[in-house]
Short mmCIF file of C-alpha atoms and ligand atoms in Angstrom, two decimals:
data_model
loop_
_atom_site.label_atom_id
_atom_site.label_comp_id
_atom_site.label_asym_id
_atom_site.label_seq_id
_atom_site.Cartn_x
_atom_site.Cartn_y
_atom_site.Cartn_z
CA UNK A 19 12.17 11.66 8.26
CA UNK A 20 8.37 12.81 9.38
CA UNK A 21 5.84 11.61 7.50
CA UNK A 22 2.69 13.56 7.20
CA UNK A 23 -0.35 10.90 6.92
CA UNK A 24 -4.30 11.53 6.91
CA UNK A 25 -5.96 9.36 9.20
CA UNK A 26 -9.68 8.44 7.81
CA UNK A 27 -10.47 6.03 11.18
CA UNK A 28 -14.07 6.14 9.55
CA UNK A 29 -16.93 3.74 10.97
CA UNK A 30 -17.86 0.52 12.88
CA UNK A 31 -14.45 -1.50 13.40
CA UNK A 32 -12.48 1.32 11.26
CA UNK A 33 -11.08 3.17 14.06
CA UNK A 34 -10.37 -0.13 16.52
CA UNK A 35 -8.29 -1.72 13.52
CA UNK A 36 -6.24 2.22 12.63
CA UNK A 37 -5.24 1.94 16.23
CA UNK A 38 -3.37 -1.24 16.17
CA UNK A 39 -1.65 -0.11 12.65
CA UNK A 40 -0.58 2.78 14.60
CA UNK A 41 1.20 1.47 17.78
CA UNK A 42 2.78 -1.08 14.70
CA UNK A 43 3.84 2.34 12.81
CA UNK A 44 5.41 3.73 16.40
CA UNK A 45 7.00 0.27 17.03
CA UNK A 46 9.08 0.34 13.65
CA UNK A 47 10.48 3.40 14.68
CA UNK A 48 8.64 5.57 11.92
CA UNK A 49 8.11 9.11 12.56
CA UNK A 50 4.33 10.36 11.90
CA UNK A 51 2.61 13.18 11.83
CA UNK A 52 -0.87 12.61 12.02
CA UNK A 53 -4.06 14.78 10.84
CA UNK A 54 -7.63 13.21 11.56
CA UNK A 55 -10.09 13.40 9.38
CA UNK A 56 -13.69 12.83 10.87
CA UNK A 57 -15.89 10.92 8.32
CA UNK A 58 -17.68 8.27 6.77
CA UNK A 59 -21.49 7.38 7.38
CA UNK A 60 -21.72 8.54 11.02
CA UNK A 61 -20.53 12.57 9.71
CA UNK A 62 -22.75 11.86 7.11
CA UNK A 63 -25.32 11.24 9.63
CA UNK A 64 -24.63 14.01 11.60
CA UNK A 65 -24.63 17.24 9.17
CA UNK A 66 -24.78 15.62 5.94
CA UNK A 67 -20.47 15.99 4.91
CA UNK A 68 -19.56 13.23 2.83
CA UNK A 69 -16.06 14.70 1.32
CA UNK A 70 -16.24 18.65 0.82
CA UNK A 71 -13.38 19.96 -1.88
CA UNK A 72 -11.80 21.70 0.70
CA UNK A 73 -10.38 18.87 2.21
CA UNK A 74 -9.42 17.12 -0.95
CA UNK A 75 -7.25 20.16 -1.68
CA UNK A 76 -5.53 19.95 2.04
CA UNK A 77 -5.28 16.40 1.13
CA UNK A 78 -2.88 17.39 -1.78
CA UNK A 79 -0.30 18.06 0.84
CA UNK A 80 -0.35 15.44 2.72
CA UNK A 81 2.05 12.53 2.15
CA UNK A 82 -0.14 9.65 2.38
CA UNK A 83 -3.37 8.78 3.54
CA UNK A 84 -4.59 6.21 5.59
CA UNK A 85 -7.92 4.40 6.06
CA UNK A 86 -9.60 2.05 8.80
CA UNK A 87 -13.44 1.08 6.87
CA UNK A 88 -16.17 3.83 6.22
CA UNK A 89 -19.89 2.49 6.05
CA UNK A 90 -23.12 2.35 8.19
CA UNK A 91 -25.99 0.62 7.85
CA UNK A 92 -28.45 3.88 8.00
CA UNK A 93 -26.40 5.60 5.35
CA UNK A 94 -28.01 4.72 1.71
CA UNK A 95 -26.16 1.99 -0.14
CA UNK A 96 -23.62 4.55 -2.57
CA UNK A 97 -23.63 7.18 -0.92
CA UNK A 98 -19.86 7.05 0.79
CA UNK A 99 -19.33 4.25 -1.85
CA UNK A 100 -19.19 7.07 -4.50
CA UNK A 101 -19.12 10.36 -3.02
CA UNK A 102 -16.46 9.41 -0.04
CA UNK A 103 -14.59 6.25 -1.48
CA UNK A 104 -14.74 6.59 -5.43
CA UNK A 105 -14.20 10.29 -5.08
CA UNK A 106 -10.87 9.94 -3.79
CA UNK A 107 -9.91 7.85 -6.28
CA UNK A 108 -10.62 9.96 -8.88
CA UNK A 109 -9.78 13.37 -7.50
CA UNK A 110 -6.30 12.35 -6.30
CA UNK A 111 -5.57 10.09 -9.50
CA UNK A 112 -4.69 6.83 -7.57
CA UNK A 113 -5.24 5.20 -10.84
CA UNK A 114 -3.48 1.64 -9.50
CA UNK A 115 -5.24 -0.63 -6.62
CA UNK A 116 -2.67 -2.63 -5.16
CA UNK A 117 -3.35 -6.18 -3.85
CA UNK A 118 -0.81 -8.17 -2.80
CA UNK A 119 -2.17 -11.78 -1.58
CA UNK A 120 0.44 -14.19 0.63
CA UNK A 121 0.55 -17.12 2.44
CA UNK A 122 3.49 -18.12 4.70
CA UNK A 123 3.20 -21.93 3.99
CA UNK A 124 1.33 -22.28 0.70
CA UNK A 125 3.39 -20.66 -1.80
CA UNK A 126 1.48 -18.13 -2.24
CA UNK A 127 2.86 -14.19 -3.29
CA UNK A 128 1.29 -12.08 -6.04
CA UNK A 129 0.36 -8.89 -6.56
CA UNK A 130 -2.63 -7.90 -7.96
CA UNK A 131 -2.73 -4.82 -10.00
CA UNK A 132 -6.36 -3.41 -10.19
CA UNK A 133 -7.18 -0.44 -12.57
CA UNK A 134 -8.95 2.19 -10.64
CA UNK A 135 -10.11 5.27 -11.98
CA UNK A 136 -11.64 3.90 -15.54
CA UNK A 137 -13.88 0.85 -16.33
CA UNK A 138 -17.27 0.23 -15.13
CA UNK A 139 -16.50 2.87 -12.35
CA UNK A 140 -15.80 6.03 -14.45
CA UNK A 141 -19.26 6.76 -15.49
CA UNK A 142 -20.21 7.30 -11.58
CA UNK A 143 -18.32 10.35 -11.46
CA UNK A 144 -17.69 11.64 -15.12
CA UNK A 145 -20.63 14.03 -15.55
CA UNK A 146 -21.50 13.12 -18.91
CA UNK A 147 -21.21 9.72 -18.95
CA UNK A 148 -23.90 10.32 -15.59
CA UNK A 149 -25.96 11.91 -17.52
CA UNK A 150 -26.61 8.78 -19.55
CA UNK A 151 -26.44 7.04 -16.64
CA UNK A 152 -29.08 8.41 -14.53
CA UNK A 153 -31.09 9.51 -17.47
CA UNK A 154 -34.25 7.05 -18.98
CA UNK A 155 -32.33 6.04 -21.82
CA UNK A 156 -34.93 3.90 -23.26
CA UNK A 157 -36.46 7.26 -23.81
CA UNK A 158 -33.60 8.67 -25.70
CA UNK A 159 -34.63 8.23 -29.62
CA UNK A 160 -30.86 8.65 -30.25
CA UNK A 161 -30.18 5.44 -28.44
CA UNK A 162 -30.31 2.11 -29.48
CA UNK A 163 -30.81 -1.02 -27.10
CA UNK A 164 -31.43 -2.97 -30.65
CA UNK A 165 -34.33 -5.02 -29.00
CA UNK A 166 -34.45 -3.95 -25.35
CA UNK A 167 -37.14 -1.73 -24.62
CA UNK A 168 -38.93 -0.28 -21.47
CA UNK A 169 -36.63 0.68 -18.63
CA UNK A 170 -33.11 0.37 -19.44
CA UNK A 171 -29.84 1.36 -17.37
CA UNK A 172 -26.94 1.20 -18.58
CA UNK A 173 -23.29 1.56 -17.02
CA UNK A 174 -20.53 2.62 -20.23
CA UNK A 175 -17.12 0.79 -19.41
CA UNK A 176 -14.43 3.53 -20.51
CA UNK A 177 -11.14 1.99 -20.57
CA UNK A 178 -8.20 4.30 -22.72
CA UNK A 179 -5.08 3.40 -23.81
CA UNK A 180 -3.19 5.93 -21.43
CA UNK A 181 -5.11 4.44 -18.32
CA UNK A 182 -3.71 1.21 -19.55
CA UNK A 183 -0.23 2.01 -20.68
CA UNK A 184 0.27 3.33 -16.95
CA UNK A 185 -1.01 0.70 -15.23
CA UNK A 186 0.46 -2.08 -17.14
CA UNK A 187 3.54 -0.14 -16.94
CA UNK A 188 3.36 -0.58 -13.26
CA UNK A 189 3.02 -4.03 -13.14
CA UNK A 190 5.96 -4.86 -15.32
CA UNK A 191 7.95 -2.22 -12.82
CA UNK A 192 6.77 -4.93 -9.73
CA UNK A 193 7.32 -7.92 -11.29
CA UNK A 194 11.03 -6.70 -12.08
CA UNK A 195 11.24 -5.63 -8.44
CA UNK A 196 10.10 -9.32 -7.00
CA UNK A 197 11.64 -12.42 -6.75
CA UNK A 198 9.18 -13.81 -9.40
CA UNK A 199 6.48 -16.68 -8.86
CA UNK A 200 6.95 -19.32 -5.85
CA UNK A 201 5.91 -22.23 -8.27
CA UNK A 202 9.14 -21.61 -10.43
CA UNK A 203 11.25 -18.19 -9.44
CA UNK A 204 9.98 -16.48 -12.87
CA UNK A 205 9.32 -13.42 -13.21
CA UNK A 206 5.79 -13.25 -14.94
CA UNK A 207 3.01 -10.47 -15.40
CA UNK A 208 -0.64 -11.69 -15.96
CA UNK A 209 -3.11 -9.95 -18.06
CA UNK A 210 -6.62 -10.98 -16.98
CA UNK A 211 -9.00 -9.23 -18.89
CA UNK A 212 -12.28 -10.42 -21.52
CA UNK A 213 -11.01 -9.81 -24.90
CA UNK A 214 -12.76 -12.14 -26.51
CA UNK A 215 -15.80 -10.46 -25.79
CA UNK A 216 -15.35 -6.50 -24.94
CA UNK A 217 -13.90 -3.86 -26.64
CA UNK A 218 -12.52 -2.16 -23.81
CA UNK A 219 -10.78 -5.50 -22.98
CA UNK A 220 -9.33 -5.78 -26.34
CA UNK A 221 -7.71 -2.64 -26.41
CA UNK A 222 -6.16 -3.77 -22.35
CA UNK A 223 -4.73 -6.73 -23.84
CA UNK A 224 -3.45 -4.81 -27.13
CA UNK A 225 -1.53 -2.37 -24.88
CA UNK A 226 -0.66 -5.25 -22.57
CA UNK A 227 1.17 -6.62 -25.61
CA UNK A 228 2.71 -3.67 -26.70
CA UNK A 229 3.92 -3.06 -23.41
CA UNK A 230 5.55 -6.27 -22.69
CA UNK A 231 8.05 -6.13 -25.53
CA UNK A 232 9.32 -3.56 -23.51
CA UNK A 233 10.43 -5.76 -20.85
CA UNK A 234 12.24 -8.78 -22.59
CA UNK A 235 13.25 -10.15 -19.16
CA UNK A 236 9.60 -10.56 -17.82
CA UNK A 237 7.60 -13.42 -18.78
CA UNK A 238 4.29 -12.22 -19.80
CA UNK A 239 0.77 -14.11 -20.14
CA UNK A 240 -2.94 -13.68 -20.59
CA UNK A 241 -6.13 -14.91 -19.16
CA UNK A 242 -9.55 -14.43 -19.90
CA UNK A 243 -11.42 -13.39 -15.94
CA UNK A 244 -13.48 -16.38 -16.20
CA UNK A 245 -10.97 -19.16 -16.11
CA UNK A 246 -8.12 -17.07 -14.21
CA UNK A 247 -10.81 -17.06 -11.23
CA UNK A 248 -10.52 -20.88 -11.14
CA UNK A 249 -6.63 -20.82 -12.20
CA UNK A 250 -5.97 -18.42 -9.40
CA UNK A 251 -7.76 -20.96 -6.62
CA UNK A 252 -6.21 -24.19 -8.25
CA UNK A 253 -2.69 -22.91 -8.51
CA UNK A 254 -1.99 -19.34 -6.94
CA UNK A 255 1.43 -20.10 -6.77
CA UNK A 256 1.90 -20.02 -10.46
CA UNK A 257 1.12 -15.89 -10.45
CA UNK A 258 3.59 -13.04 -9.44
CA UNK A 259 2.44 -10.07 -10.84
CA UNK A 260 -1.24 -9.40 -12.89
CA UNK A 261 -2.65 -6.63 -14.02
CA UNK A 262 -6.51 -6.42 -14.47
CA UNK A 263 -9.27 -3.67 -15.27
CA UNK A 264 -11.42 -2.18 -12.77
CA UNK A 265 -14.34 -4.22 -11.95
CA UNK A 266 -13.09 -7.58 -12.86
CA UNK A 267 -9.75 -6.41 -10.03
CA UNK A 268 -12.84 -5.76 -7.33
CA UNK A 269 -14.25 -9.30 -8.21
CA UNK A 270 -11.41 -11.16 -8.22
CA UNK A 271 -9.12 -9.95 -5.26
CA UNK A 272 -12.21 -10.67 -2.84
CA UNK A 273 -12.14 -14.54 -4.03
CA UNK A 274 -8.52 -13.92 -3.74
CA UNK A 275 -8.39 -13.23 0.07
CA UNK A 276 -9.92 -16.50 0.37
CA UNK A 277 -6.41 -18.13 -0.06
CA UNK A 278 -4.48 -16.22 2.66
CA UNK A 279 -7.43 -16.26 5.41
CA UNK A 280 -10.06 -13.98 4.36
CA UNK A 281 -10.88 -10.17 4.71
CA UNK A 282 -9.09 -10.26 7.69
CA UNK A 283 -5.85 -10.30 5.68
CA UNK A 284 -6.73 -8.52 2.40
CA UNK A 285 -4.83 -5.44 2.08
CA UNK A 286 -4.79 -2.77 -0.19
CA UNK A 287 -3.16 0.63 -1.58
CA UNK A 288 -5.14 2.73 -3.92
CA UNK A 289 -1.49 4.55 -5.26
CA UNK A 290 -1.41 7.61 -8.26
CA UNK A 291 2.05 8.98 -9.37
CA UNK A 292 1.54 11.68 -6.37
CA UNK A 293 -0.44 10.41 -3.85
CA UNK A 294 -1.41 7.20 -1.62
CA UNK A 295 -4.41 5.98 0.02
CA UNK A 296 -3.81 2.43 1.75
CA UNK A 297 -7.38 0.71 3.85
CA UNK A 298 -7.57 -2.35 4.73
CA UNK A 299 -9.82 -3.98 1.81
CA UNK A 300 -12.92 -4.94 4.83
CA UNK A 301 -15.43 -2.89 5.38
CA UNK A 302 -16.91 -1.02 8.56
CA UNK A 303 -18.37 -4.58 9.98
CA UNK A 304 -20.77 -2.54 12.40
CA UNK A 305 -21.78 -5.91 14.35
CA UNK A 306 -18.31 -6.30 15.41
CA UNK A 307 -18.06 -2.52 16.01
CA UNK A 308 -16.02 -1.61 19.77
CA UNK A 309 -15.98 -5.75 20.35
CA UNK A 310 -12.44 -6.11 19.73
CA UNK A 311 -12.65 -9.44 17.93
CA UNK A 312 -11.64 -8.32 15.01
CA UNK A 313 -8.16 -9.48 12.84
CA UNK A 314 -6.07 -5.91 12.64
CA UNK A 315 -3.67 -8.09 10.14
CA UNK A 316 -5.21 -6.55 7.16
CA UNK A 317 -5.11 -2.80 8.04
CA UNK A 318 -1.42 -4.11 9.22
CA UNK A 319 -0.41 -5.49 5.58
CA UNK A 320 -1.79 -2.01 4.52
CA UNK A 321 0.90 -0.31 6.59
CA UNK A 322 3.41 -2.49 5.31
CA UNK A 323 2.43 -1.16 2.00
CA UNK A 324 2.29 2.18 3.12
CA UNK A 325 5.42 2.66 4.47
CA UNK A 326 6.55 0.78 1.73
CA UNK A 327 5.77 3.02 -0.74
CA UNK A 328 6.55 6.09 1.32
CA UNK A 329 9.94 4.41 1.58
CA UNK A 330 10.34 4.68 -1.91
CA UNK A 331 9.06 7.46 -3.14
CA UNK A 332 10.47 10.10 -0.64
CA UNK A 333 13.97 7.79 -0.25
CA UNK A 334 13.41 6.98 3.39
CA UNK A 335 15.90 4.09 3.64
CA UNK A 336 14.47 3.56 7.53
CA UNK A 337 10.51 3.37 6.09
CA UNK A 338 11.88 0.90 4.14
CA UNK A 339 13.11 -1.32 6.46
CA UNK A 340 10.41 -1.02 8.59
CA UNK A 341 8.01 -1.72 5.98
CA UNK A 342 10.20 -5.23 5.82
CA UNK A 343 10.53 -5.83 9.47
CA UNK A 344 6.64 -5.76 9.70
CA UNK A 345 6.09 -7.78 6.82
CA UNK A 346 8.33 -11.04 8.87
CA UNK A 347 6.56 -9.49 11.97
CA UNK A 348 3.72 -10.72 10.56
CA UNK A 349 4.78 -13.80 9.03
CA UNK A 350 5.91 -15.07 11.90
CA UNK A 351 3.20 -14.14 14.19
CA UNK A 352 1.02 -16.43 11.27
CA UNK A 353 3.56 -19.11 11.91
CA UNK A 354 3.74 -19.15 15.42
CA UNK A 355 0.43 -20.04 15.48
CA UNK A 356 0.18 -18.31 18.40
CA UNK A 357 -1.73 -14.85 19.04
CA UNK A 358 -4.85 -15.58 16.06
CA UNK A 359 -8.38 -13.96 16.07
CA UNK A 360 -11.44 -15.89 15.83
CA UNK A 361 -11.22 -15.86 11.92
CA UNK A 362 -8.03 -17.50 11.72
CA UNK A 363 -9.30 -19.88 14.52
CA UNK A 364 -7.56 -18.02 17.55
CA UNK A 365 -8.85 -16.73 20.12
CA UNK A 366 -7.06 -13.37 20.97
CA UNK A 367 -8.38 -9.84 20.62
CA UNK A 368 -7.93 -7.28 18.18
CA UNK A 369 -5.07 -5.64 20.33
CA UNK A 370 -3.65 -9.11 21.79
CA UNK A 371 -2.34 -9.67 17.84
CA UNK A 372 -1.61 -5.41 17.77
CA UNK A 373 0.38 -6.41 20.66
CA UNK A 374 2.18 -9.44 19.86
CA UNK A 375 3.23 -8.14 16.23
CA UNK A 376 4.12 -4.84 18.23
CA UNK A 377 6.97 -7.50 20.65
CA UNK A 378 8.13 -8.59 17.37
CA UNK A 379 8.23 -5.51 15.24
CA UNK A 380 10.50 -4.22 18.60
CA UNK A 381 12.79 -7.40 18.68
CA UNK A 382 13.29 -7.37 14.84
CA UNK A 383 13.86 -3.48 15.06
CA UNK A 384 16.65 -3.99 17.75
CA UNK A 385 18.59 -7.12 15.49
CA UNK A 386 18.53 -5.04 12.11
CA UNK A 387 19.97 -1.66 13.92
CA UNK A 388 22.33 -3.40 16.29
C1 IPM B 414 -13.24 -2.17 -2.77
C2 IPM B 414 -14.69 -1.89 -2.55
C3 IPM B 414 -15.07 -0.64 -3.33
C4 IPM B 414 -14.83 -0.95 -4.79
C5 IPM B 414 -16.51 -0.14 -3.12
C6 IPM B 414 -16.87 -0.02 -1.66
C7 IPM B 414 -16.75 1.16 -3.84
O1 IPM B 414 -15.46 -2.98 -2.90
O2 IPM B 414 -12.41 -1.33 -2.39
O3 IPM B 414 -12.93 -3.22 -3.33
O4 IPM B 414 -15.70 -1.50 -5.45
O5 IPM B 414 -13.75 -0.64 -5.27
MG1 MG B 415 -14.33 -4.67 -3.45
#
């Protein structure tokens, strides 16, 4: 099966980290059809095209898309943030951001299921929530700071019951999917969330209860953002599956990458009911731009989710198994010790690992089809 996949390559190490997930993609034996799509800051730079609707539509066609890092230092700060990054988001309803976090000798292997189109995010798109946003509120006579006066802005933090119910939804669906938790084979879904203080929390964690009693088999818990960010350090191999809101997901999958190597691992698919974005979760690094230095395992744990997901939803039994053979490809590559950027404290090049995990991908390929 041909698979028809956007290719954002975007800015500074963006397009040196697509091209490793590529030859990967080619390696497993998965059939692409690619379209390129020329932006990010440097377009933006050039004539001013952050992400016209026309391309959005074509977009709708597409079967997945795929991003390197978009971002350069000229660019105002929120400017691709919102009208490149945010906007896709939105427009194509990828309403989950998926974070899985593993470590092949710590016992490490959760999921992180980030809200993605509500929260602290929806009022940057959501015309009138902007207008509240960008206007001088403290001006407004209709508004009440109760105390605060002078210049006030003010982000609302929309979070519904229907953005919940799907996304917690989704989480229970993993969890039931995975082998449960490496500290004790349960299956378990995590709400983190701040209930005890926001509203828009406590409504989270009343659907998150609701939802659960669907799902008898799943063990089911809750955390408040604060301590889970110290529970998730101390003992990450207690989680399997958690679900989070928008913001506090950003937050806490950073910190999280901490625990399987840094940004150079952190993967991540931004995935609606129709359509998938998956980026490595780094950004542009411009210093490191065209050096090849840089670790292509993240944007390679984001094709694993790709074709993962591409696997399931269009029943493509040989995605599938790709998406598995380059999940051990990578495992063992980590294992062997051998074949590490700087950042894991190797010393090979970008396309030295593309490389290696490319001899691997070919030699696991040739044992699961023989
Ligand atoms: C991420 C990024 C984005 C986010 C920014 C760049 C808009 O930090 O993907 O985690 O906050 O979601
Ligand atoms: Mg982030």
């Amino acid at each position: 099966m041909t698979h028809r996949i956007g290719i954002i390559g975007g800015d500074g190490i963006g397009p040196d980290v697509i091209a490793e997930g590529l030859k990967v993609i080619g390696a497993a034996g998965v059939e692409l059809e690619t379209v390129g799509y020329d932006l990010g800051g440097a377009r933006y730079g050039r004539d001013g095209t952050v992400l016209p609707d026309e391309t959005i539509e074509e977009w709708r066609s597409l079967d997945a898309l795929y991003l390197g890092a978009v971002g350069t230092p000229e660019v105002p700060p929120g400017v691709i943030e919102r009208g490149l990054l945010l906007k896709m988001r939105f427009a194509l309803d990828l309403y989950v951001n998926l974070r899985p976090f593993a470590h092949p000798t710590d016992g490490i292997d959760f999921r992180v299921v980030r809200e993605n189109t509500e929260g602290l995010y929806h009022s940057l798109l959501r015309r009138s929530a902007n207008r509240l946003m960008n206007g001088r509120v403290s001006e407004d006579p209709e508004m009440d700071f109760d105390g605060i006066s002078g210049e006030v802005a003010w982000d609302p933090r929309p979070i519904s019951r229907a953005g919940s119910e799907r996304l917690v939804r989704l989480g229970f669906d993993y969890a039931q999917r995975r082998n449960g938790a490496p500290k004790d084979g349960i299956s378990r879904v995590t709400c983190v969330d701040k209930s005890n203080v926001t509203r828009g929390c406590q409504l989270f964690r009343k659907v998150f209860n609701e939802i659960s009693e669907e799902f008898p088999d799943i063990a089911n818990e809750a955390a408040f953002i604060d301590a889970f960010t110290m529970w998730m350090i101390r003992n990450p191999e207690w989680f399997d599956v958690i679900v989070t809101t928008n913001m506090f997901g950003d937050i806490a999958t950073d910190l999280g990458s901490v625990l399987q190597g840094g940004m150079g691992m952190a993967a991540s698919g931004n995935i609606g009911d129709e359509h998938g974005l998956f980026e490595p979760v780094h950004g542009s690094s411009p210093k490191h731009a065209g050096k090849g230095i840089v670790n292509p395992i993240a944007t390679l744990n984001s094709v694993q989710l790709m074709l993962e997901w591409l696997g399931m939803k269009r029943d493509d039994d040989d995605a599938l198994a790709a998406s598995d053979i380059i999940e051990r490809a990578i495992t063992d590559q980590l294992l062997s010790g051998d074949d590490l950027t700087y950042d894991l404290g190797g010393t090979a090049s970008t396309s030295d690992v593309g490389d290696s995990i490319v001899g691997r991908v070919r030699a696991l390929l040739a044992e699961h089809y023989s």
